[in-house]
């Protein structure tokens, strides 16, 4: 077999199966029991060291690595590996007390007291120095250790600091960006409310009781994301220097508002992320984040670094994953490009905030629990699955553009509605495609568009001129491009485009937007299709945002049904060169999007990897010479998938199938096409129900 991409770690040519392990919270006998239980659970990778700072460095000049030495040795002896974490997400009390300025200051300007976690100022020199020291010591100590497979830098970077140190760094960051105060004043439009700055020292972070101009808030988010990235790099650089062959990552959090992960992605060797859906999350909501995270690095799989084996403890209602659901969602991550299934946490702690968070080992302390058994069975199954899927690609012909910059700018903007619903809007469009199991990449605007047949950019509020040029070329060359309400209103520093929205995209879309109406929740308008656009025909509801737009070169596909702008264009199509650009000037009901994208996909010749019954999700992962179709049944009752007259082997059962194949409730099949063989007539599996 020819793998599409290399393995994450040559040391561990298996699905990573493991997760957060906190031996520092337990006495030696429990740690011994852990080793036996981990074998039973078919774990091969334990994330150790996260939050263990005070156990490694009880005082500024005191170090204790003995316990970690023993844990690393035990893992190696047991044939397991370590995803070794630097403990820097939770600085010890002595550090905070010695360096109060290393603590975070909130938006009210209050310096926090010591406590909780991720409570450091990302620009505090004392914090950065202490991090560098402990990262360096860990790297030196374990660089040759056979268990070391992966570095896990800190934990879930996030949050914002507004302290004096950050203010100073912010000014330096701005100076480097704008060069002069004049330029900054121009780009920030500071004559408004007489906000012109005459000295760099006048610029402050956007404290709640202070300056709040949108352009400043936007730059502060960029700066803060860069500051947190600086913390990551501070450690990653050292780890890379000492252990050049060991991959370095940190656990990300999906569509998190504090970091523009697109700027982080080049600095991690593999994207790793923590997935915590609610049991009520729709399958497309869950997979959207997997695809967003995979899209950070398009040329390799990602890692599911954390998920709960049963329940969370921090949601309002922490329902248990139903029997089979943890396995289903684990395979969903794999189906969308993960080469790992990992959990938070190995063992429930006796105290602290997370003692009621789901864990592989319950407070009962043994293996005879539902959750342990499900984890162990999944681990065994992943082992049997072998390495065929590892390093395979998840290829899509359609890209949805996700842009932290537009999201931040929309959020910093007053009007036309307070809650812009940027992420929800993206998920609506994505779900309309996934509903039919169309493979989708969720990528940054910087992504090269070659290779895609269609590009969807919902609410891309901030459009850079070069991006508009790239899209124009894409459409001219035969691509389909879809944009929606509130696209192309501002430039990179939040200055509105003059001459009509969608600014730089006006020519490619062939429309200009004159006004935008905001609708209350109990109000709606309609999209009336002038002629059928494939299955998109008749009338659909729309609401929230209704743009009053003029079709210039574009043809009108649909018009508003009501209000004083009844009859105005709302859905348009512009032919440009070999391609088409579409504009949807409102927030339509889901059914409209489902129908609309059916036509777009049909026009581009994009089809799902396979057709299935209700509740069935399908994805495709491919090696150079092998392809795997993942079939997941998200309903708790039997459904089916249609194999037509082809024959497929289910890698999980070893059986061959053809035609309509049942998939039990919450069950998964991984199918690979095979030549029909005599045993094709062997009795088919019967669904349990
Ligand atoms: C995050 C953290 C973990 C733990 C879990 C609980 O993902 O990284 O340390 O707190 O949440 O769900
Ligand atoms: Zn700070």
XYZ file of C-alpha atoms and ligand atoms in Angstrom:
702
model
C 0.000 0.000 0.000
C 1.194 3.489 -0.767
C 0.348 5.910 2.009
C -0.797 9.363 1.000
C 0.915 11.102 3.925
C 3.566 9.959 6.393
C 2.643 8.651 9.824
C 2.494 11.166 12.666
C 5.087 9.100 14.499
C 7.195 6.342 13.024
C 7.480 4.972 16.541
C 3.789 4.317 16.761
C 2.460 2.986 13.449
C -1.049 2.452 14.881
C -4.079 4.560 15.557
C -3.116 6.493 18.637
C -5.446 5.268 21.365
C -5.016 6.887 24.743
C -5.409 10.223 26.438
C -4.815 12.457 29.447
C -3.149 10.635 32.285
C -2.415 12.394 35.586
C -0.330 9.981 37.667
C 0.935 12.856 39.822
C -2.463 12.844 41.519
C -2.099 9.236 42.702
C 0.050 7.023 44.956
C 2.343 4.353 43.537
C -0.072 1.444 43.972
C -2.677 3.183 41.851
C -0.076 3.930 39.180
C 0.789 0.232 39.102
C -2.865 -0.632 38.693
C -3.022 1.934 35.876
C -0.444 0.072 33.870
C -2.424 -3.163 34.067
C -5.672 -1.377 33.212
C -4.150 0.535 30.302
C -3.116 -2.732 28.712
C -6.666 -4.008 29.150
C -7.988 -0.801 27.575
C -5.654 -1.257 24.591
C -4.105 2.128 25.189
C -0.863 2.856 23.387
C -0.330 6.550 24.146
C -0.697 8.446 27.417
C -0.660 12.230 27.571
C 1.392 12.875 30.697
C 2.507 15.986 32.477
C -0.351 18.357 31.647
C -0.906 20.490 34.789
C 1.933 18.790 36.697
C 4.153 21.865 37.107
C 4.220 21.961 40.895
C 4.929 18.225 41.046
C 7.961 18.713 38.788
C 9.129 21.979 40.267
C 7.835 22.357 43.831
C 9.905 25.524 44.339
C 11.908 27.839 42.042
C 15.145 25.927 42.542
C 13.827 22.494 43.372
C 13.145 19.794 40.836
C 11.534 16.384 41.088
C 11.476 14.225 38.017
C 11.551 10.871 39.824
C 7.863 10.217 39.553
C 7.818 11.112 35.846
C 10.915 8.985 35.213
C 9.011 6.048 36.698
C 5.900 6.762 34.646
C 7.892 7.067 31.420
C 9.732 3.846 32.201
C 6.512 2.036 33.036
C 4.945 3.150 29.785
C 7.943 1.975 27.802
C 8.059 -1.341 29.644
C 4.383 -1.814 28.918
C 4.943 -1.170 25.208
C 3.214 2.204 25.374
C 4.260 5.709 24.453
C 4.056 9.166 25.952
C 2.524 12.265 24.487
C 4.644 14.338 26.830
C 3.123 17.645 27.858
C 4.823 20.727 29.148
C 2.896 21.663 32.289
C 2.698 25.368 31.559
C -1.081 25.818 31.374
C -1.228 25.970 35.171
C 1.655 27.861 36.762
C 2.307 27.013 40.424
C 1.365 29.393 43.229
C 5.009 30.186 44.005
C 5.489 31.612 40.524
C 2.425 33.849 40.773
C 3.467 35.069 44.189
C 7.016 35.730 43.170
C 5.913 37.476 39.977
C 2.441 38.968 40.439
C 2.740 40.633 37.032
C 2.734 37.167 35.471
C -0.958 36.903 36.343
C -3.612 37.857 33.889
C -5.534 41.136 33.895
C -9.145 40.990 32.765
C -11.210 43.381 30.660
C -12.231 45.295 33.781
C -8.577 45.967 34.414
C -8.443 43.718 37.475
C -5.289 41.724 37.909
C -6.342 38.206 38.773
C -5.228 36.511 41.938
C -3.533 33.160 41.678
C -5.859 30.299 40.870
C -7.549 28.077 38.331
C -5.559 27.551 35.138
C -4.522 29.449 32.004
C -4.355 32.474 34.263
C -1.020 33.837 33.080
C -0.224 36.969 31.121
C 1.065 35.664 27.792
C 3.601 38.474 27.577
C 4.943 38.254 31.127
C 8.696 37.734 30.893
C 8.780 35.778 34.156
C 6.150 33.357 32.856
C 7.865 32.903 29.501
C 11.247 32.340 31.168
C 9.845 29.808 33.604
C 8.120 27.982 30.722
C 11.307 27.916 28.692
C 13.195 26.498 31.623
C 10.818 23.661 32.388
C 10.322 22.815 28.703
C 14.087 22.689 28.269
C 14.572 20.448 31.279
C 11.860 18.046 30.140
C 13.351 17.892 26.662
C 16.886 17.280 27.939
C 15.768 14.659 30.410
C 13.587 12.599 28.076
C 15.161 13.252 24.686
C 16.463 9.703 24.446
C 13.575 8.067 26.264
C 12.013 5.259 24.239
C 8.511 6.246 25.349
C 8.676 9.793 23.993
C 6.535 9.944 20.827
C 4.975 13.398 20.723
C 5.216 16.778 22.435
C 2.033 18.390 23.769
C 2.841 22.026 24.467
C 0.900 23.422 27.405
C -2.882 22.972 27.188
C -5.672 24.731 25.345
C -4.148 28.171 24.905
C -6.804 30.859 25.136
C -8.118 33.910 26.955
C -7.172 37.561 26.731
C -4.934 39.666 28.936
C -5.304 43.457 29.215
C -2.395 44.293 31.515
C 0.257 47.016 31.271
C 2.842 44.591 29.910
C 0.442 43.574 27.162
C -0.380 47.237 26.498
C 3.320 47.947 25.929
C 3.721 44.925 23.677
C 0.580 45.912 21.799
C 2.040 49.342 21.028
C 5.222 47.737 19.715
C 3.147 45.319 17.654
C 1.183 48.242 16.190
C 4.309 50.211 15.438
C 5.737 47.270 13.536
C 2.481 46.887 11.650
C 1.661 50.501 10.774
C 5.062 52.145 10.867
C 3.695 55.527 11.882
C 0.944 56.939 14.050
C -0.408 58.804 11.014
C -0.903 55.569 9.195
C -2.543 53.981 12.232
C -4.874 56.968 12.677
C -5.825 56.745 9.027
C -6.468 53.017 9.051
C -8.337 53.130 12.351
C -10.445 56.105 11.230
C -9.649 57.910 14.435
C -11.093 61.330 13.589
C -14.367 59.653 14.529
C -15.336 60.844 18.049
C -12.056 62.709 18.129
C -10.017 59.609 18.835
C -6.867 60.649 17.016
C -3.739 59.479 18.849
C -0.828 61.871 19.061
C 1.526 59.603 20.977
C 1.900 55.801 20.977
C 1.566 55.775 24.760
C -2.059 56.889 24.439
C -3.078 53.571 22.931
C -4.556 51.148 25.434
C -6.009 47.660 25.272
C -9.796 47.608 24.733
C -10.723 47.571 28.419
C -14.423 47.487 29.144
C -14.300 50.939 30.684
C -11.940 52.290 28.051
C -11.390 52.507 24.328
C -13.608 50.279 22.212
C -13.207 51.379 18.607
C -13.781 48.409 16.302
C -10.447 48.630 14.444
C -8.540 48.675 17.754
C -10.541 45.753 19.084
C -9.825 43.816 15.910
C -6.101 44.478 16.117
C -6.101 43.566 19.787
C -7.574 40.170 18.982
C -4.880 39.649 16.365
C -2.248 40.776 18.839
C -3.576 38.541 21.610
C -3.677 35.525 19.301
C -0.083 36.308 18.334
C 0.868 36.667 22.005
C -0.526 33.236 22.849
C 1.211 31.844 19.794
C 4.379 33.455 21.132
C 3.964 31.395 24.307
C 3.603 28.231 22.262
C 6.641 29.064 20.141
C 8.680 29.958 23.207
C 8.452 26.294 24.214
C 8.134 24.623 20.819
C 11.433 26.129 19.649
C 13.297 24.594 22.561
C 11.642 21.191 22.162
C 12.471 21.162 18.458
C 16.045 22.111 19.117
C 16.617 19.342 21.638
C 14.475 16.639 19.977
C 14.357 17.474 16.270
C 12.673 14.204 15.312
C 9.758 14.389 17.730
C 6.565 16.025 16.427
C 5.324 19.034 18.381
C 1.713 20.058 18.796
C -0.758 21.675 21.167
C -4.418 20.882 21.703
C -6.710 23.286 19.875
C -10.397 23.909 20.414
C -12.217 24.089 17.084
C -13.822 27.418 16.241
C -12.455 29.155 19.305
C -12.744 32.933 19.238
C -9.421 33.696 20.930
C -7.034 32.348 18.319
C -6.789 32.591 14.572
C -5.674 28.993 14.209
C -4.873 29.612 10.562
C -1.871 31.607 11.736
C -0.970 28.889 14.249
C -1.187 25.928 11.893
C 2.222 26.337 10.215
C 3.841 26.042 13.651
C 2.446 22.664 14.697
C 3.687 19.420 13.159
C 0.250 17.905 13.398
C -3.058 19.555 14.259
C -4.545 18.158 17.462
C -7.873 19.160 18.899
C -10.358 18.519 21.695
C -13.910 17.657 20.667
C -16.664 18.106 23.238
C -20.056 18.071 21.557
C -23.245 17.832 23.549
C -25.185 14.599 23.098
C -27.715 16.788 21.343
C -25.270 18.087 18.730
C -26.234 17.217 15.173
C -23.701 15.046 13.310
C -22.910 17.925 10.942
C -22.236 20.231 13.879
C -19.670 17.793 15.203
C -18.030 17.085 11.867
C -17.862 20.768 10.945
C -15.239 21.252 13.632
C -13.319 18.148 12.542
C -13.221 19.478 9.004
C -12.254 22.953 10.209
C -9.387 21.475 12.198
C -8.311 19.182 9.350
C -8.398 22.210 7.040
C -5.709 23.922 9.121
C -3.158 21.592 7.560
C -4.544 20.162 4.391
C -1.632 17.860 3.666
C -2.000 15.460 6.561
C -4.417 13.885 9.040
C -5.140 15.476 12.412
C -5.363 14.058 15.911
C -8.420 13.814 18.086
C -6.510 14.674 21.258
C -9.419 14.701 23.704
C -13.017 13.619 23.907
C -14.918 12.382 26.894
C -15.492 8.657 27.062
C -18.879 9.300 28.693
C -19.931 12.763 29.861
C -18.521 16.221 30.412
C -18.983 18.030 33.724
C -18.964 21.622 32.534
C -22.061 21.785 30.369
C -25.423 22.776 31.844
C -26.644 19.217 31.450
C -23.974 16.544 31.149
C -25.750 13.595 29.605
C -23.950 10.305 29.142
C -22.940 9.244 25.685
C -25.336 6.395 24.984
C -23.899 2.890 24.525
C -22.190 2.867 21.143
C -22.145 6.648 20.773
C -18.576 7.109 21.932
C -17.429 4.530 19.372
C -19.556 6.161 16.682
C -18.167 9.632 17.369
C -14.637 8.284 17.563
C -15.013 6.809 14.095
C -16.617 10.034 12.945
C -13.395 11.831 13.836
C -11.419 9.153 11.982
C -13.819 9.380 9.040
C -13.048 13.095 8.822
C -9.299 12.657 8.955
C -8.163 11.805 12.476
C -5.412 9.250 12.985
C -6.157 8.988 16.689
C -8.888 8.367 19.223
C -7.966 9.909 22.550
C -9.778 10.766 25.721
C -9.900 13.114 28.589
C -9.360 11.515 31.062
C -7.839 8.222 32.064
C -8.938 8.155 35.698
C -11.399 10.329 37.564
C -9.530 12.393 40.142
C -10.725 12.232 43.755
C -11.033 15.977 44.065
C -10.887 19.177 42.127
C -13.060 20.573 39.373
C -13.091 17.503 37.209
C -13.848 14.713 39.648
C -17.243 14.231 38.011
C -15.936 14.474 34.448
C -16.160 11.282 32.432
C -13.106 9.014 32.565
C -12.055 5.625 31.340
C -11.546 4.460 34.921
C -14.369 5.416 37.265
C -14.014 6.122 40.986
C -14.928 2.450 41.368
C -11.364 1.880 40.181
C -11.722 -1.278 38.078
C -12.424 -2.437 34.559
C -15.929 -3.780 35.096
C -17.817 -0.742 33.921
C -19.714 0.019 30.738
C -17.399 2.881 29.822
C -14.193 0.945 30.398
C -15.481 -1.956 28.347
C -16.508 0.301 25.469
C -13.084 1.947 25.471
C -11.301 -1.412 25.631
C -13.397 -2.870 22.817
C -12.779 0.154 20.636
C -9.060 -0.025 21.375
C -8.972 -3.659 20.374
C -10.924 -2.932 17.226
C -8.577 -0.103 16.246
C -5.640 -2.426 16.795
C -7.183 -4.997 14.476
C -7.913 -2.335 11.892
C -4.159 -1.946 11.606
C -2.483 0.891 9.810
C -4.274 0.865 6.442
C -6.238 4.055 7.077
C -3.369 5.945 8.726
C -1.974 8.787 6.676
C -4.802 8.648 4.167
C -6.248 11.805 2.665
C -9.719 13.254 2.947
C -10.305 14.932 -0.376
C -13.089 17.337 -1.230
C -14.037 19.198 -4.374
C -15.870 21.865 -2.479
C -14.397 24.321 0.004
C -16.170 26.364 2.638
C -14.129 29.397 3.656
C -13.778 29.982 7.395
C -12.128 33.250 8.353
C -11.320 34.236 11.927
C -10.593 37.758 10.706
C -14.097 38.212 9.315
C -15.585 36.641 12.434
C -13.667 39.015 14.717
C -14.529 42.026 12.612
C -18.213 41.154 12.476
C -18.212 40.761 16.243
C -16.514 44.107 16.756
C -19.077 45.808 14.517
C -22.210 47.550 15.782
C -25.174 46.707 13.563
C -27.185 45.544 11.713
C -27.818 42.834 14.340
C -25.949 42.257 17.567
C -25.510 38.528 17.200
C -23.971 38.052 13.785
C -24.061 34.239 13.998
C -20.951 33.864 11.896
C -20.088 30.319 12.956
C -23.739 29.207 12.901
C -24.057 30.571 9.368
C -20.991 28.638 8.242
C -22.416 25.489 9.816
C -25.741 26.018 8.001
C -24.031 26.043 4.620
C -21.723 23.196 5.549
C -24.640 21.111 6.855
C -26.599 21.639 3.644
C -23.722 19.933 1.829
C -23.030 17.260 4.416
C -26.722 16.412 4.617
C -26.074 14.718 1.279
C -22.673 13.429 2.346
C -20.771 15.699 -0.003
C -17.118 15.856 1.055
C -16.266 19.366 2.238
C -13.010 21.089 3.156
C -13.264 23.969 5.600
C -10.313 26.195 4.852
C -8.781 29.622 5.238
C -9.113 32.344 2.601
C -5.374 31.916 2.030
C -5.901 28.407 0.669
C -5.097 27.855 -3.005
C -8.352 27.268 -4.858
C -6.944 25.066 -7.601
C -8.401 21.621 -7.371
C -11.759 22.813 -6.071
C -14.852 22.903 -8.267
C -16.857 25.103 -5.911
C -15.987 27.584 -3.183
C -18.515 28.790 -0.617
C -17.731 31.902 1.416
C -20.643 32.716 3.735
C -20.511 36.101 5.463
C -16.953 36.808 4.435
C -17.290 40.308 5.797
C -13.648 41.252 5.366
C -12.321 40.723 1.894
C -8.755 41.402 0.910
C -8.300 42.666 -2.657
C -5.894 39.868 -3.562
C -8.471 37.382 -2.402
C -11.086 38.881 -4.705
C -8.607 38.574 -7.579
C -7.992 34.939 -6.715
C -11.741 34.243 -6.708
C -12.237 36.048 -10.008
C -9.564 33.903 -11.597
C -11.135 30.814 -10.051
C -14.544 31.633 -11.537
C -13.143 32.586 -14.927
C -11.443 29.228 -15.024
C -14.742 27.394 -14.543
C -15.263 27.384 -10.751
C -18.512 28.001 -8.897
C -18.386 30.613 -6.173
C -21.105 31.302 -3.603
C -21.265 34.385 -1.379
C -23.946 35.567 1.013
C -25.292 38.591 2.870
C -22.628 40.699 4.613
C -19.806 39.651 2.333
C -17.139 42.084 1.216
C -18.087 45.093 3.342
C -14.729 46.020 4.831
C -11.011 45.824 4.222
C -8.303 44.476 6.520
C -8.514 47.316 9.017
C -12.298 47.424 9.078
C -12.659 50.373 6.699
C -15.841 50.052 4.655
C -15.476 49.639 0.937
C -16.646 52.721 -0.886
C -18.570 52.341 -4.105
C -20.936 49.628 -2.920
C -20.648 46.246 -1.243
C -19.482 43.560 -1.877
C -16.479 45.760 -2.542
C -13.725 43.941 -4.327
C -16.121 41.076 -5.136
C -18.638 43.301 -6.880
C -17.380 42.507 -10.338
C -17.214 38.758 -9.945
C -20.636 38.559 -8.294
C -22.226 41.095 -10.626
C -24.329 42.674 -7.881
C -24.156 45.630 -5.535
C -25.825 45.942 -2.195
C -27.588 49.173 -1.338
C -29.072 48.497 2.098
C -29.521 45.733 4.641
C -32.665 45.119 6.670
C -32.509 43.372 10.049
C -35.509 41.247 10.945
C -36.762 40.412 14.431
C -36.960 36.741 15.361
C -40.685 36.560 14.758
C -40.395 38.104 11.288
C -39.696 36.448 7.967
C -39.570 37.245 4.289
C -39.551 34.846 1.367
C -37.288 33.920 -1.470
C -39.390 33.425 -4.606
C -37.501 31.526 -7.270
C -38.198 33.036 -10.675
C -37.424 29.775 -12.368
C -36.380 26.397 -11.029
C -32.710 26.094 -10.205
C -32.641 22.308 -10.164
C -34.675 21.186 -7.155
C -34.476 24.745 -5.825
C -37.871 26.053 -6.866
C -40.980 27.766 -5.560
C -40.837 29.680 -2.312
C -38.597 29.526 0.754
C -38.537 31.408 4.016
C -35.704 33.754 4.830
C -35.021 36.137 7.696
C -32.553 37.777 10.078
C -30.749 39.748 7.387
C -32.228 40.882 4.078
C -30.034 42.829 1.714
C -31.514 45.152 -0.855
C -29.365 44.457 -3.846
C -29.088 45.389 -7.474
C -28.251 42.813 -10.101
C -25.744 44.436 -12.455
C -24.230 41.799 -14.755
C -25.837 39.006 -12.716
C -29.078 37.290 -13.640
C -31.814 37.111 -10.994
C -32.758 33.628 -9.801
C -34.976 34.622 -6.910
C -36.654 37.742 -5.538
C -38.058 38.796 -2.167
C -41.699 37.950 -1.605
C -42.689 40.602 0.918
C -42.166 44.036 2.403
C -41.282 47.222 0.540
C -38.479 45.385 -1.238
C -40.744 42.618 -2.543
C -39.617 41.845 -6.072
C -35.993 42.930 -5.433
C -33.334 40.367 -6.298
C -32.198 38.116 -3.455
C -30.536 35.172 -5.245
C -28.415 35.892 -8.302
C -26.152 34.109 -10.741
C -23.311 35.716 -12.639
C -21.592 33.997 -15.500
C -17.953 34.991 -15.792
C -15.611 33.250 -18.195
C -16.148 29.539 -17.801
C -17.675 29.732 -14.334
C -20.502 31.121 -12.226
C -20.719 33.286 -9.135
C -23.808 33.145 -6.937
C -25.063 35.584 -4.364
C -27.597 34.848 -1.631
C -28.466 38.197 -0.061
C -30.204 36.863 3.014
C -30.275 34.108 5.639
C -32.448 31.438 4.034
C -34.177 28.491 5.649
C -32.127 25.294 5.592
C -34.230 23.649 2.903
C -33.315 26.373 0.453
C -29.616 25.724 0.999
C -30.065 21.963 0.683
C -31.836 22.405 -2.667
C -29.514 25.150 -3.850
C -26.368 23.114 -3.204
C -27.859 20.059 -4.904
C -27.864 22.063 -8.097
C -24.397 23.487 -7.558
C -22.992 20.008 -6.876
C -24.793 18.456 -9.832
C -23.483 21.219 -12.103
C -19.943 20.561 -10.895
C -20.302 16.803 -11.058
C -19.782 16.433 -7.301
C -21.461 13.393 -5.800
C -21.441 11.723 -2.398
C -19.127 8.719 -2.070
C -22.217 6.559 -1.513
C -25.962 6.931 -0.950
C -27.435 5.926 2.370
C -30.705 5.870 4.291
C -31.801 8.192 7.050
C -29.201 9.074 9.642
C -26.371 7.717 7.528
C -23.198 9.726 7.237
C -20.645 8.777 4.599
C -17.080 9.974 4.080
C -14.120 8.873 2.026
C -10.452 8.572 2.964
C -7.927 7.501 0.365
C -4.391 6.268 0.108
C -2.649 6.399 -3.246
C -3.936 2.966 -4.137
C -6.713 2.214 -1.658
C -9.946 3.944 -0.673
C -12.036 3.580 2.440
C -15.663 4.548 2.677
C -16.809 5.272 6.210
C -20.489 4.660 6.839
C -21.813 5.906 10.170
C -25.351 5.482 11.400
C -26.155 8.396 13.697
C -29.602 7.088 14.544
C -30.277 4.581 17.273
C -32.110 2.300 14.832
C -31.129 0.328 11.807
C -30.579 2.141 8.514
C -28.871 1.125 5.294
C -26.330 2.020 2.698
C -26.620 1.264 -0.981
C -23.587 -0.440 -2.542
C -25.264 -0.902 -5.906
C -23.825 -3.841 -7.813
C -20.336 -3.360 -6.415
C -18.771 -5.471 -3.719
C -17.182 -4.073 -0.614
C -15.357 -5.621 2.280
C -16.135 -4.220 5.722
C -12.736 -3.799 7.367
C -14.320 -4.018 10.808
C -16.004 -7.383 10.281
C -14.031 -8.842 7.388
C -17.266 -9.616 5.535
C -18.072 -8.781 1.950
C -21.304 -7.060 0.971
C -23.175 -5.837 -2.045
C -26.483 -4.034 -2.771
C -28.417 -2.662 0.210
C -26.522 -3.277 3.422
C -28.017 -2.710 6.849
C -26.160 -0.603 9.389
C -27.279 -1.100 12.969
C -28.152 1.837 15.203
C -24.978 3.802 16.126
C -22.936 1.307 14.123
C -20.085 1.963 11.716
C -18.777 0.257 8.618
C -15.471 0.897 6.909
C -15.841 -0.334 3.358
C -13.240 -1.062 0.747
C -14.191 -2.125 -2.746
C -13.182 -5.673 -3.663
C -13.554 -7.983 -6.611
C -16.591 -10.228 -6.217
C -15.396 -13.509 -4.696
C -17.139 -16.865 -4.314
C -17.827 -16.163 -0.655
C -19.862 -13.107 -1.644
C -22.866 -15.396 -1.254
C -22.004 -16.170 2.323
C -24.928 -15.320 4.606
C -25.192 -11.543 5.096
C -25.185 -10.115 8.550
C -28.633 -9.594 9.961
C -29.383 -6.391 11.788
C -29.972 -6.886 15.482
C -33.252 -5.028 15.404
C -10.371 20.519 28.108
C -9.040 20.417 28.798
C -8.954 19.278 29.760
C -10.238 19.078 30.519
C -11.371 18.912 29.556
C -12.689 18.672 30.244
O -10.395 19.962 26.869
O -7.964 20.369 27.899
O -7.882 19.557 30.635
O -10.459 20.183 31.336
O -11.490 20.085 28.794
O -13.738 18.516 29.330
Zn -0.763 40.793 30.003
